PDB file of C-alpha atoms in Angstrom:
ATOM      1  CA  MET A   1     241.405-103.709  36.860  1.00  0.00           C
ATOM      2  CA  VAL A   2     241.320-107.081  38.649  1.00  0.00           C
ATOM      3  CA  SER A   3     244.216-107.882  40.968  1.00  0.00           C
ATOM      4  CA  THR A   4     245.108-111.011  42.882  1.00  0.00           C
ATOM      5  CA  SER A   5     247.704-112.192  45.350  1.00  0.00           C
ATOM      6  CA  LEU A   6     247.601-115.681  43.867  1.00  0.00           C
ATOM      7  CA  PRO A   7     250.700-116.934  42.007  1.00  0.00           C
ATOM      8  CA  GLY A   8     250.812-115.953  38.355  1.00  0.00           C
ATOM      9  CA  GLY A   9     248.347-113.085  38.460  1.00  0.00           C
ATOM     10  CA  THR A  10     245.447-113.110  35.996  1.00  0.00           C
ATOM     11  CA  TRP A  11     244.594-113.891  32.381  1.00  0.00           C
ATOM     12  CA  THR A  12     241.676-112.874  30.171  1.00  0.00           C
ATOM     13  CA  LEU A  13     239.509-115.560  28.554  1.00  0.00           C
ATOM     14  CA  GLY A  14     237.595-113.546  25.987  1.00  0.00           C
ATOM     15  CA  ASP A  15     236.032-110.909  28.234  1.00  0.00           C
ATOM     16  CA  LEU A  16     236.426-112.971  31.435  1.00  0.00           C
ATOM     17  CA  THR A  17     239.321-112.197  33.756  1.00  0.00           C
ATOM     18  CA  VAL A  18     240.434-115.264  35.750  1.00  0.00           C
ATOM     19  CA  THR A  19     243.248-116.097  38.107  1.00  0.00           C
ATOM     20  CA  ARG A  20     245.966-118.108  36.411  1.00  0.00           C
ATOM     21  CA  PHE A  21     245.917-120.377  39.449  1.00  0.00           C
ATOM     22  CA  GLY A  22     242.552-122.115  39.284  1.00  0.00           C
ATOM     23  CA  TYR A  23     240.969-125.245  40.678  1.00  0.00           C
ATOM     24  CA  GLY A  24     239.949-128.488  38.975  1.00  0.00           C
ATOM     25  CA  ALA A  25     236.910-130.169  40.558  1.00  0.00           C
ATOM     26  CA  MET A  26     237.379-133.649  39.075  1.00  0.00           C
ATOM     27  CA  GLN A  27     238.739-135.180  42.288  1.00  0.00           C
ATOM     28  CA  LEU A  28     235.655-134.186  44.270  1.00  0.00           C
ATOM     29  CA  ALA A  29     233.709-137.143  42.838  1.00  0.00           C
ATOM     30  CA  GLY A  30     234.097-140.672  44.192  1.00  0.00           C
ATOM     31  CA  PRO A  31     236.751-143.247  43.187  1.00  0.00           C
ATOM     32  CA  TRP A  32     237.484-143.340  39.442  1.00  0.00           C
ATOM     33  CA  VAL A  33     235.429-140.126  39.170  1.00  0.00           C
ATOM     34  CA  MET A  34     232.249-142.094  39.773  1.00  0.00           C
ATOM     35  CA  GLY A  35     229.601-141.505  42.419  1.00  0.00           C
ATOM     36  CA  PRO A  36     229.549-139.114  45.378  1.00  0.00           C
ATOM     37  CA  PRO A  37     232.553-138.152  47.514  1.00  0.00           C
ATOM     38  CA  ALA A  38     233.271-140.049  50.709  1.00  0.00           C
ATOM     39  CA  ASP A  39     233.215-136.724  52.574  1.00  0.00           C
ATOM     40  CA  HIS A  40     230.399-134.548  51.240  1.00  0.00           C
ATOM     41  CA  GLN A  41     231.032-131.671  53.640  1.00  0.00           C
ATOM     42  CA  GLY A  42     234.754-131.860  52.960  1.00  0.00           C
ATOM     43  CA  ALA A  43     234.083-131.407  49.238  1.00  0.00           C
ATOM     44  CA  LEU A  44     231.986-128.313  49.920  1.00  0.00           C
ATOM     45  CA  ASP A  45     234.728-126.976  52.196  1.00  0.00           C
ATOM     46  CA  VAL A  46     237.349-127.306  49.435  1.00  0.00           C
ATOM     47  CA  LEU A  47     235.216-125.371  46.960  1.00  0.00           C
ATOM     48  CA  ARG A  48     234.508-122.611  49.456  1.00  0.00           C
ATOM     49  CA  ALA A  49     238.174-122.457  50.448  1.00  0.00           C
ATOM     50  CA  ALA A  50     239.139-122.038  46.787  1.00  0.00           C
ATOM     51  CA  VAL A  51     236.907-118.981  46.486  1.00  0.00           C
ATOM     52  CA  GLU A  52     238.125-117.615  49.821  1.00  0.00           C
ATOM     53  CA  LEU A  53     241.712-117.890  48.542  1.00  0.00           C
ATOM     54  CA  GLY A  54     240.735-115.692  45.594  1.00  0.00           C
ATOM     55  CA  ILE A  55     240.501-118.364  42.886  1.00  0.00           C
ATOM     56  CA  THR A  56     238.131-117.233  40.131  1.00  0.00           C
ATOM     57  CA  HIS A  57     238.531-120.152  37.688  1.00  0.00           C
ATOM     58  CA  ILE A  58     236.924-123.515  38.506  1.00  0.00           C
ATOM     59  CA  ASP A  59     237.106-126.337  35.983  1.00  0.00           C
ATOM     60  CA  THR A  60     234.469-129.074  35.917  1.00  0.00           C
ATOM     61  CA  ALA A  61     232.352-131.332  33.682  1.00  0.00           C
ATOM     62  CA  ASP A  62     228.905-132.799  34.143  1.00  0.00           C
ATOM     63  CA  ALA A  63     230.418-136.196  33.265  1.00  0.00           C
ATOM     64  CA  TYR A  64     232.334-136.127  36.569  1.00  0.00           C
ATOM     65  CA  GLY A  65     230.323-138.402  38.805  1.00  0.00           C
ATOM     66  CA  PRO A  66     228.338-138.065  36.559  1.00  0.00           C
ATOM     67  CA  HIS A  67     226.592-134.875  37.703  1.00  0.00           C
ATOM     68  CA  VAL A  68     228.345-135.008  41.097  1.00  0.00           C
ATOM     69  CA  THR A  69     230.903-132.209  40.864  1.00  0.00           C
ATOM     70  CA  ASN A  70     228.512-129.760  39.215  1.00  0.00           C
ATOM     71  CA  ARG A  71     225.907-130.295  41.918  1.00  0.00           C
ATOM     72  CA  LEU A  72     228.568-129.858  44.598  1.00  0.00           C
ATOM     73  CA  ILE A  73     229.712-126.608  42.994  1.00  0.00           C
ATOM     74  CA  ARG A  74     226.140-125.327  42.952  1.00  0.00           C
ATOM     75  CA  GLU A  75     225.525-126.344  46.564  1.00  0.00           C
ATOM     76  CA  ALA A  76     228.761-124.808  47.809  1.00  0.00           C
ATOM     77  CA  LEU A  77     228.928-121.608  45.790  1.00  0.00           C
ATOM     78  CA  SER A  78     225.526-120.585  44.407  1.00  0.00           C
ATOM     79  CA  PRO A  79     224.603-117.784  44.215  1.00  0.00           C
ATOM     80  CA  TYR A  80     227.974-117.395  42.532  1.00  0.00           C
ATOM     81  CA  PRO A  81     230.301-114.451  43.181  1.00  0.00           C
ATOM     82  CA  GLN A  82     230.280-112.096  40.200  1.00  0.00           C
ATOM     83  CA  ASN A  83     233.990-112.632  39.520  1.00  0.00           C
ATOM     84  CA  LEU A  84     233.843-116.464  39.682  1.00  0.00           C
ATOM     85  CA  HIS A  85     233.899-118.276  36.329  1.00  0.00           C
ATOM     86  CA  VAL A  86     233.048-121.957  35.960  1.00  0.00           C
ATOM     87  CA  VAL A  87     234.538-123.708  32.928  1.00  0.00           C
ATOM     88  CA  THR A  88     233.060-127.016  31.820  1.00  0.00           C
ATOM     89  CA  LYS A  89     233.599-129.718  29.186  1.00  0.00           C
ATOM     90  CA  VAL A  90     231.366-131.702  26.863  1.00  0.00           C
ATOM     91  CA  GLY A  91     232.082-134.434  24.342  1.00  0.00           C
ATOM     92  CA  ALA A  92     232.266-137.526  26.563  1.00  0.00           C
ATOM     93  CA  GLU A  93     229.774-139.315  28.788  1.00  0.00           C
ATOM     94  CA  ARG A  94     230.123-142.021  31.454  1.00  0.00           C
ATOM     95  CA  ASP A  95     229.028-145.623  31.132  1.00  0.00           C
ATOM     96  CA  ALA A  96     228.157-148.083  33.895  1.00  0.00           C
ATOM     97  CA  GLN A  97     231.682-149.502  33.781  1.00  0.00           C
ATOM     98  CA  GLY A  98     233.269-146.105  34.402  1.00  0.00           C
ATOM     99  CA  GLY A  99     234.327-145.585  30.803  1.00  0.00           C
ATOM    100  CA  TRP A 100     234.267-142.315  28.887  1.00  0.00           C
ATOM    101  CA  PRO A 101     232.483-143.054  25.584  1.00  0.00           C
ATOM    102  CA  PRO A 102     232.481-140.115  23.153  1.00  0.00           C
ATOM    103  CA  ALA A 103     229.265-138.114  22.809  1.00  0.00           C
ATOM    104  CA  ARG A 104     230.027-135.542  20.155  1.00  0.00           C
ATOM    105  CA  ASP A 105     226.933-135.811  17.987  1.00  0.00           C
ATOM    106  CA  PRO A 106     224.824-132.629  17.893  1.00  0.00           C
ATOM    107  CA  ALA A 107     222.024-134.073  20.034  1.00  0.00           C
ATOM    108  CA  GLY A 108     224.471-135.401  22.623  1.00  0.00           C
ATOM    109  CA  LEU A 109     226.288-132.056  22.852  1.00  0.00           C
ATOM    110  CA  ARG A 110     223.060-130.128  23.265  1.00  0.00           C
ATOM    111  CA  ARG A 111     221.966-132.575  25.949  1.00  0.00           C
ATOM    112  CA  ALA A 112     225.303-132.148  27.754  1.00  0.00           C
ATOM    113  CA  VAL A 113     225.176-128.340  27.654  1.00  0.00           C
ATOM    114  CA  HIS A 114     221.663-128.320  29.116  1.00  0.00           C
ATOM    115  CA  ALA A 115     222.728-130.815  31.811  1.00  0.00           C
ATOM    116  CA  ASN A 116     225.617-128.522  32.785  1.00  0.00           C
ATOM    117  CA  LEU A 117     223.276-125.532  32.937  1.00  0.00           C
ATOM    118  CA  ARG A 118     220.750-127.431  35.040  1.00  0.00           C
ATOM    119  CA  ASN A 119     223.181-128.992  37.514  1.00  0.00           C
ATOM    120  CA  LEU A 120     225.250-125.828  37.939  1.00  0.00           C
ATOM    121  CA  GLY A 121     222.104-123.724  38.264  1.00  0.00           C
ATOM    122  CA  LEU A 122     223.112-121.293  35.531  1.00  0.00           C
ATOM    123  CA  ASP A 123     221.332-119.608  32.625  1.00  0.00           C
ATOM    124  CA  VAL A 124     224.528-119.357  30.570  1.00  0.00           C
ATOM    125  CA  LEU A 125     227.864-121.198  30.737  1.00  0.00           C
ATOM    126  CA  ASP A 126     230.954-118.977  30.863  1.00  0.00           C
ATOM    127  CA  LEU A 127     233.156-121.321  28.833  1.00  0.00           C
ATOM    128  CA  VAL A 128     232.626-124.771  27.328  1.00  0.00           C
ATOM    129  CA  ASN A 129     235.500-126.924  26.084  1.00  0.00           C
ATOM    130  CA  LEU A 130     234.904-129.567  23.438  1.00  0.00           C
ATOM    131  CA  ARG A 131     236.623-132.730  24.640  1.00  0.00           C
ATOM    132  CA  LEU A 132     238.147-134.639  21.719  1.00  0.00           C
ATOM    133  CA  GLY A 133     240.147-137.858  21.356  1.00  0.00           C
ATOM    134  CA  ASP A 134     239.959-140.499  24.059  1.00  0.00           C
ATOM    135  CA  ALA A 135     241.655-141.592  27.282  1.00  0.00           C
ATOM    136  CA  GLU A 136     244.827-142.378  25.343  1.00  0.00           C
ATOM    137  CA  GLY A 137     245.150-138.846  24.022  1.00  0.00           C
ATOM    138  CA  PRO A 138     244.227-136.776  20.951  1.00  0.00           C
ATOM    139  CA  ARG A 139     243.023-138.569  17.830  1.00  0.00           C
ATOM    140  CA  PRO A 140     242.727-137.193  14.282  1.00  0.00           C
ATOM    141  CA  GLU A 141     239.056-136.573  13.610  1.00  0.00           C
ATOM    142  CA  PRO A 142     237.041-133.747  12.054  1.00  0.00           C
ATOM    143  CA  VAL A 143     235.622-131.223  14.505  1.00  0.00           C
ATOM    144  CA  ALA A 144     233.411-129.108  12.255  1.00  0.00           C
ATOM    145  CA  GLU A 145     230.065-130.701  13.172  1.00  0.00           C
ATOM    146  CA  ALA A 146     230.749-130.877  16.926  1.00  0.00           C
ATOM    147  CA  PHE A 147     232.361-127.461  17.298  1.00  0.00           C
ATOM    148  CA  GLY A 148     229.762-125.995  14.974  1.00  0.00           C
ATOM    149  CA  THR A 149     227.050-127.270  17.314  1.00  0.00           C
ATOM    150  CA  LEU A 150     228.690-125.493  20.244  1.00  0.00           C
ATOM    151  CA  ALA A 151     229.038-122.367  18.117  1.00  0.00           C
ATOM    152  CA  ASP A 152     225.287-122.543  17.464  1.00  0.00           C
ATOM    153  CA  LEU A 153     224.631-122.821  21.207  1.00  0.00           C
ATOM    154  CA  ARG A 154     226.880-119.808  21.718  1.00  0.00           C
ATOM    155  CA  ARG A 155     224.834-117.813  19.205  1.00  0.00           C
ATOM    156  CA  GLU A 156     221.700-118.929  21.061  1.00  0.00           C
ATOM    157  CA  GLY A 157     223.091-117.309  24.221  1.00  0.00           C
ATOM    158  CA  LEU A 158     223.684-120.491  26.247  1.00  0.00           C
ATOM    159  CA  ILE A 159     227.506-120.285  26.099  1.00  0.00           C
ATOM    160  CA  ARG A 160     229.761-117.224  26.309  1.00  0.00           C
ATOM    161  CA  HIS A 161     233.088-118.651  25.144  1.00  0.00           C
ATOM    162  CA  LEU A 162     234.470-121.840  23.583  1.00  0.00           C
ATOM    163  CA  GLY A 163     237.606-123.932  23.889  1.00  0.00           C
ATOM    164  CA  VAL A 164     238.932-127.355  22.918  1.00  0.00           C
ATOM    165  CA  SER A 165     240.460-130.137  24.996  1.00  0.00           C
ATOM    166  CA  ASN A 166     242.678-133.124  24.140  1.00  0.00           C
ATOM    167  CA  ALA A 167     243.111-131.650  20.668  1.00  0.00           C
ATOM    168  CA  THR A 168     245.673-131.790  17.873  1.00  0.00           C
ATOM    169  CA  THR A 169     247.074-128.629  16.306  1.00  0.00           C
ATOM    170  CA  ASP A 170     245.034-129.316  13.150  1.00  0.00           C
ATOM    171  CA  GLN A 171     241.827-129.622  15.186  1.00  0.00           C
ATOM    172  CA  ILE A 172     242.570-126.371  16.989  1.00  0.00           C
ATOM    173  CA  ALA A 173     243.133-124.629  13.661  1.00  0.00           C
ATOM    174  CA  GLU A 174     239.904-126.096  12.255  1.00  0.00           C
ATOM    175  CA  ALA A 175     237.914-125.029  15.320  1.00  0.00           C
ATOM    176  CA  ARG A 176     239.242-121.483  15.026  1.00  0.00           C
ATOM    177  CA  THR A 177     237.803-121.196  11.518  1.00  0.00           C
ATOM    178  CA  ILE A 178     234.335-121.908  12.977  1.00  0.00           C
ATOM    179  CA  ALA A 179     234.253-119.744  16.109  1.00  0.00           C
ATOM    180  CA  PRO A 180     236.720-117.965  18.427  1.00  0.00           C
ATOM    181  CA  VAL A 181     238.733-120.308  20.670  1.00  0.00           C
ATOM    182  CA  VAL A 182     239.793-118.749  23.976  1.00  0.00           C
ATOM    183  CA  CYS A 183     241.560-121.741  25.533  1.00  0.00           C
ATOM    184  CA  VAL A 184     243.107-125.135  24.812  1.00  0.00           C
ATOM    185  CA  GLN A 185     243.276-127.911  27.407  1.00  0.00           C
ATOM    186  CA  ASN A 186     245.906-130.567  26.657  1.00  0.00           C
ATOM    187  CA  MET A 187     248.267-132.845  28.537  1.00  0.00           C
ATOM    188  CA  TYR A 188     251.504-131.007  29.240  1.00  0.00           C
ATOM    189  CA  ASN A 189     254.105-130.968  31.996  1.00  0.00           C
ATOM    190  CA  LEU A 190     257.854-130.988  32.564  1.00  0.00           C
ATOM    191  CA  ALA A 191     258.102-134.523  31.196  1.00  0.00           C
ATOM    192  CA  HIS A 192     255.618-134.280  28.328  1.00  0.00           C
ATOM    193  CA  ARG A 193     256.269-131.201  26.226  1.00  0.00           C
ATOM    194  CA  ASP A 194     254.936-132.016  22.773  1.00  0.00           C
ATOM    195  CA  ASP A 195     252.921-128.787  22.844  1.00  0.00           C
ATOM    196  CA  ASP A 196     255.891-126.453  23.392  1.00  0.00           C
ATOM    197  CA  ASP A 197     255.531-124.750  20.008  1.00  0.00           C
ATOM    198  CA  LEU A 198     251.736-124.689  20.280  1.00  0.00           C
ATOM    199  CA  ILE A 199     251.865-122.908  23.647  1.00  0.00           C
ATOM    200  CA  ASP A 200     254.017-120.149  22.199  1.00  0.00           C
ATOM    201  CA  GLU A 201     251.757-119.782  19.146  1.00  0.00           C
ATOM    202  CA  LEU A 202     248.648-119.559  21.320  1.00  0.00           C
ATOM    203  CA  ALA A 203     250.322-117.028  23.616  1.00  0.00           C
ATOM    204  CA  ALA A 204     251.056-114.805  20.612  1.00  0.00           C
ATOM    205  CA  ASP A 205     247.341-114.935  19.734  1.00  0.00           C
ATOM    206  CA  GLY A 206     246.143-114.288  23.296  1.00  0.00           C
ATOM    207  CA  ILE A 207     244.741-117.802  23.767  1.00  0.00           C
ATOM    208  CA  ALA A 208     245.080-119.588  27.096  1.00  0.00           C
ATOM    209  CA  TYR A 209     246.669-123.026  27.465  1.00  0.00           C
ATOM    210  CA  VAL A 210     245.431-125.172  30.352  1.00  0.00           C
ATOM    211  CA  PRO A 211     247.607-128.243  31.032  1.00  0.00           C
ATOM    212  CA  PHE A 212     246.168-131.317  32.684  1.00  0.00           C
ATOM    213  CA  PHE A 213     248.225-133.976  34.520  1.00  0.00           C
ATOM    214  CA  PRO A 214     250.861-131.428  35.692  1.00  0.00           C
ATOM    215  CA  LEU A 215     252.786-134.241  37.439  1.00  0.00           C
ATOM    216  CA  GLY A 216     251.675-137.250  35.407  1.00  0.00           C
ATOM    217  CA  GLY A 217     253.645-139.774  33.357  1.00  0.00           C
ATOM    218  CA  PHE A 218     257.146-139.226  34.720  1.00  0.00           C
ATOM    219  CA  SER A 219     259.736-141.955  34.183  1.00  0.00           C
ATOM    220  CA  PRO A 220     261.944-142.936  37.173  1.00  0.00           C
ATOM    221  CA  LEU A 221     264.806-140.900  35.700  1.00  0.00           C
ATOM    222  CA  GLN A 222     262.605-137.855  35.252  1.00  0.00           C
ATOM    223  CA  SER A 223     261.113-138.222  38.718  1.00  0.00           C
ATOM    224  CA  SER A 224     264.614-138.408  40.200  1.00  0.00           C
ATOM    225  CA  ALA A 225     265.639-135.200  38.454  1.00  0.00           C
ATOM    226  CA  LEU A 226     262.528-133.378  39.657  1.00  0.00           C
ATOM    227  CA  SER A 227     262.879-134.697  43.199  1.00  0.00           C
ATOM    228  CA  ALA A 228     266.519-133.568  43.318  1.00  0.00           C
ATOM    229  CA  VAL A 229     265.590-129.981  42.429  1.00  0.00           C
ATOM    230  CA  ALA A 230     262.672-130.032  44.873  1.00  0.00           C
ATOM    231  CA  ALA A 231     264.872-131.318  47.705  1.00  0.00           C
ATOM    232  CA  ARG A 232     267.488-128.622  47.081  1.00  0.00           C
ATOM    233  CA  LEU A 233     264.786-125.938  47.158  1.00  0.00           C
ATOM    234  CA  GLY A 234     263.093-127.426  50.219  1.00  0.00           C
ATOM    235  CA  ALA A 235     259.892-127.886  48.236  1.00  0.00           C
ATOM    236  CA  THR A 236     257.724-130.747  46.994  1.00  0.00           C
ATOM    237  CA  PRO A 237     257.955-132.061  43.413  1.00  0.00           C
ATOM    238  CA  MET A 238     254.391-130.848  42.808  1.00  0.00           C
ATOM    239  CA  ALA A 239     255.342-127.341  43.918  1.00  0.00           C
ATOM    240  CA  VAL A 240     258.267-127.252  41.496  1.00  0.00           C
ATOM    241  CA  ALA A 241     256.134-128.652  38.666  1.00  0.00           C
ATOM    242  CA  LEU A 242     253.366-126.083  39.213  1.00  0.00           C
ATOM    243  CA  ALA A 243     255.813-123.192  39.574  1.00  0.00           C
ATOM    244  CA  TRP A 244     257.598-124.256  36.394  1.00  0.00           C
ATOM    245  CA  LEU A 245     254.321-124.243  34.472  1.00  0.00           C
ATOM    246  CA  LEU A 246     253.445-120.727  35.652  1.00  0.00           C
ATOM    247  CA  GLN A 247     256.894-119.500  34.653  1.00  0.00           C
ATOM    248  CA  ARG A 248     256.864-121.393  31.335  1.00  0.00           C
ATOM    249  CA  SER A 249     254.470-118.946  29.624  1.00  0.00           C
ATOM    250  CA  PRO A 250     252.056-116.221  30.755  1.00  0.00           C
ATOM    251  CA  ASN A 251     249.120-117.874  28.938  1.00  0.00           C
ATOM    252  CA  ILE A 252     249.349-121.095  30.982  1.00  0.00           C
ATOM    253  CA  LEU A 253     246.498-121.480  33.478  1.00  0.00           C
ATOM    254  CA  LEU A 254     246.699-124.077  36.257  1.00  0.00           C
ATOM    255  CA  ILE A 255     243.763-126.190  37.469  1.00  0.00           C
ATOM    256  CA  PRO A 256     245.300-128.649  39.973  1.00  0.00           C
ATOM    257  CA  GLY A 257     242.652-130.696  41.732  1.00  0.00           C
ATOM    258  CA  THR A 258     242.383-131.952  45.288  1.00  0.00           C
ATOM    259  CA  SER A 259     239.722-133.023  47.767  1.00  0.00           C
ATOM    260  CA  SER A 260     241.650-131.568  50.724  1.00  0.00           C
ATOM    261  CA  VAL A 261     241.653-127.961  51.924  1.00  0.00           C
ATOM    262  CA  ALA A 262     245.167-128.413  53.328  1.00  0.00           C
ATOM    263  CA  HIS A 263     246.427-129.754  49.999  1.00  0.00           C
ATOM    264  CA  LEU A 264     244.739-126.900  48.150  1.00  0.00           C
ATOM    265  CA  ARG A 265     246.601-124.401  50.309  1.00  0.00           C
ATOM    266  CA  GLU A 266     249.853-126.311  49.738  1.00  0.00           C
ATOM    267  CA  ASN A 267     249.336-126.163  45.982  1.00  0.00           C
ATOM    268  CA  VAL A 268     248.778-122.407  46.069  1.00  0.00           C
ATOM    269  CA  ALA A 269     251.887-121.868  48.164  1.00  0.00           C
ATOM    270  CA  GLY A 270     253.928-124.245  46.012  1.00  0.00           C
ATOM    271  CA  ALA A 271     252.957-122.586  42.741  1.00  0.00           C
ATOM    272  CA  GLY A 272     254.368-119.336  44.113  1.00  0.00           C
ATOM    273  CA  LEU A 273     257.875-120.806  44.271  1.00  0.00           C
ATOM    274  CA  THR A 274     260.365-118.709  42.294  1.00  0.00           C
ATOM    275  CA  LEU A 275     262.666-120.740  40.080  1.00  0.00           C
ATOM    276  CA  THR A 276     265.997-119.213  39.109  1.00  0.00           C
ATOM    277  CA  PRO A 277     267.660-119.635  35.700  1.00  0.00           C
ATOM    278  CA  GLY A 278     269.910-122.211  37.380  1.00  0.00           C
ATOM    279  CA  ASP A 279     266.888-124.141  38.604  1.00  0.00           C
ATOM    280  CA  LEU A 280     265.407-124.094  35.111  1.00  0.00           C
ATOM    281  CA  ASP A 281     268.677-125.381  33.625  1.00  0.00           C
ATOM    282  CA  GLU A 282     268.715-128.213  36.146  1.00  0.00           C
ATOM    283  CA  LEU A 283     265.117-129.093  35.295  1.00  0.00           C
ATOM    284  CA  SER A 284     266.019-129.267  31.600  1.00  0.00           C
ATOM    285  CA  VAL A 285     267.513-132.718  32.269  1.00  0.00           C
ATOM    286  CA  ILE A 286     263.923-133.927  32.456  1.00  0.00           C
ATOM    287  CA  ARG A 287     263.470-133.025  28.786  1.00  0.00           C
ATOM    288  CA  TRP A 288     266.712-134.815  27.991  1.00  0.00           C
ATOM    289  CA  ALA A 289     265.395-137.830  29.855  1.00  0.00           C
ATOM    290  CA  GLU A 290     262.286-137.715  27.662  1.00  0.00           C
ATOM    291  CA  SER A 291     264.450-137.764  24.536  1.00  0.00           C
ATOM    292  CA  ALA A 292     266.552-140.568  25.960  1.00  0.00           C
ATOM    293  CA  ALA A 293     263.478-142.676  26.661  1.00  0.00           C
ATOM    294  CA  GLU A 294     262.279-142.189  23.085  1.00  0.00           C
ATOM    295  CA  SER A 295     265.662-142.988  21.521  1.00  0.00           C
ATOM    296  CA  GLY A 296     266.812-145.653  23.943  1.00  0.00           C
ATOM    297  CA  VAL A 297     269.915-143.602  24.786  1.00  0.00           C
ATOM    298  CA  ASP A 298     270.857-142.680  28.352  1.00  0.00           C
ATOM    299  CA  HIS A 299     271.781-138.981  28.377  1.00  0.00           C
ATOM    300  CA  ARG A 300     272.714-138.830  32.032  1.00  0.00           C
TER     301      ARG A 300
END
């Protein structure tokens, strides 16, 4: 039995037990997720602090940098603690302009998996997510060839578990007919809740949901509502947003990123905030604000 003092406790990804409060390494690369960090030692310190705090779930991708975050993770943490699980993504590369062109052909996916193995210094990847869509969000597209390639790599012993990222419900369902899916990574937060029903369905099937941009895309009205609750609780908006996600459903795993040890500690403390039913009712105005923005009606 694995226990943790981190907010939210633990969740099981296949046969891997991870802390629900994890760490996303994306911000360790340079500006626009390109090139090395300004403070190399500081980046190593953040990774080591995450492990010291008890975090056992680190999210990364070899496209970050590219190659930068994976090499930092290896330098800071290898040989890896037995209970530490590194989750990575494939399906997009980086171009010289900082774009994220898709790379979901079989050869490109195999190349990406081997690059992750090499730069992380691993013989097998704990979990690989297939990144779909583009920077604007999910896009309808077949996933059979791409996810089937990752399933082949799993059968070859290079990957333990599979997930999907930036995916539609149809793509998730299609992927699940090919191989077991243990997690879904999509955009979701207090202000953007299109995946509400999906989260509940995944929870019923024991599948994790990992939201990215936990405080992204808020309108001024929504930000005001969140800030009002945070001020009353004597907390930051990020703390309230993270705590709300942990309380939203037990299958939600957090991977907030930062390049600061102090900010990492603040995020951990903030996620442990307990929200009362009254707090949750007050935060529901954010969902109303979302509906108002879509309909053009002010529900205040």
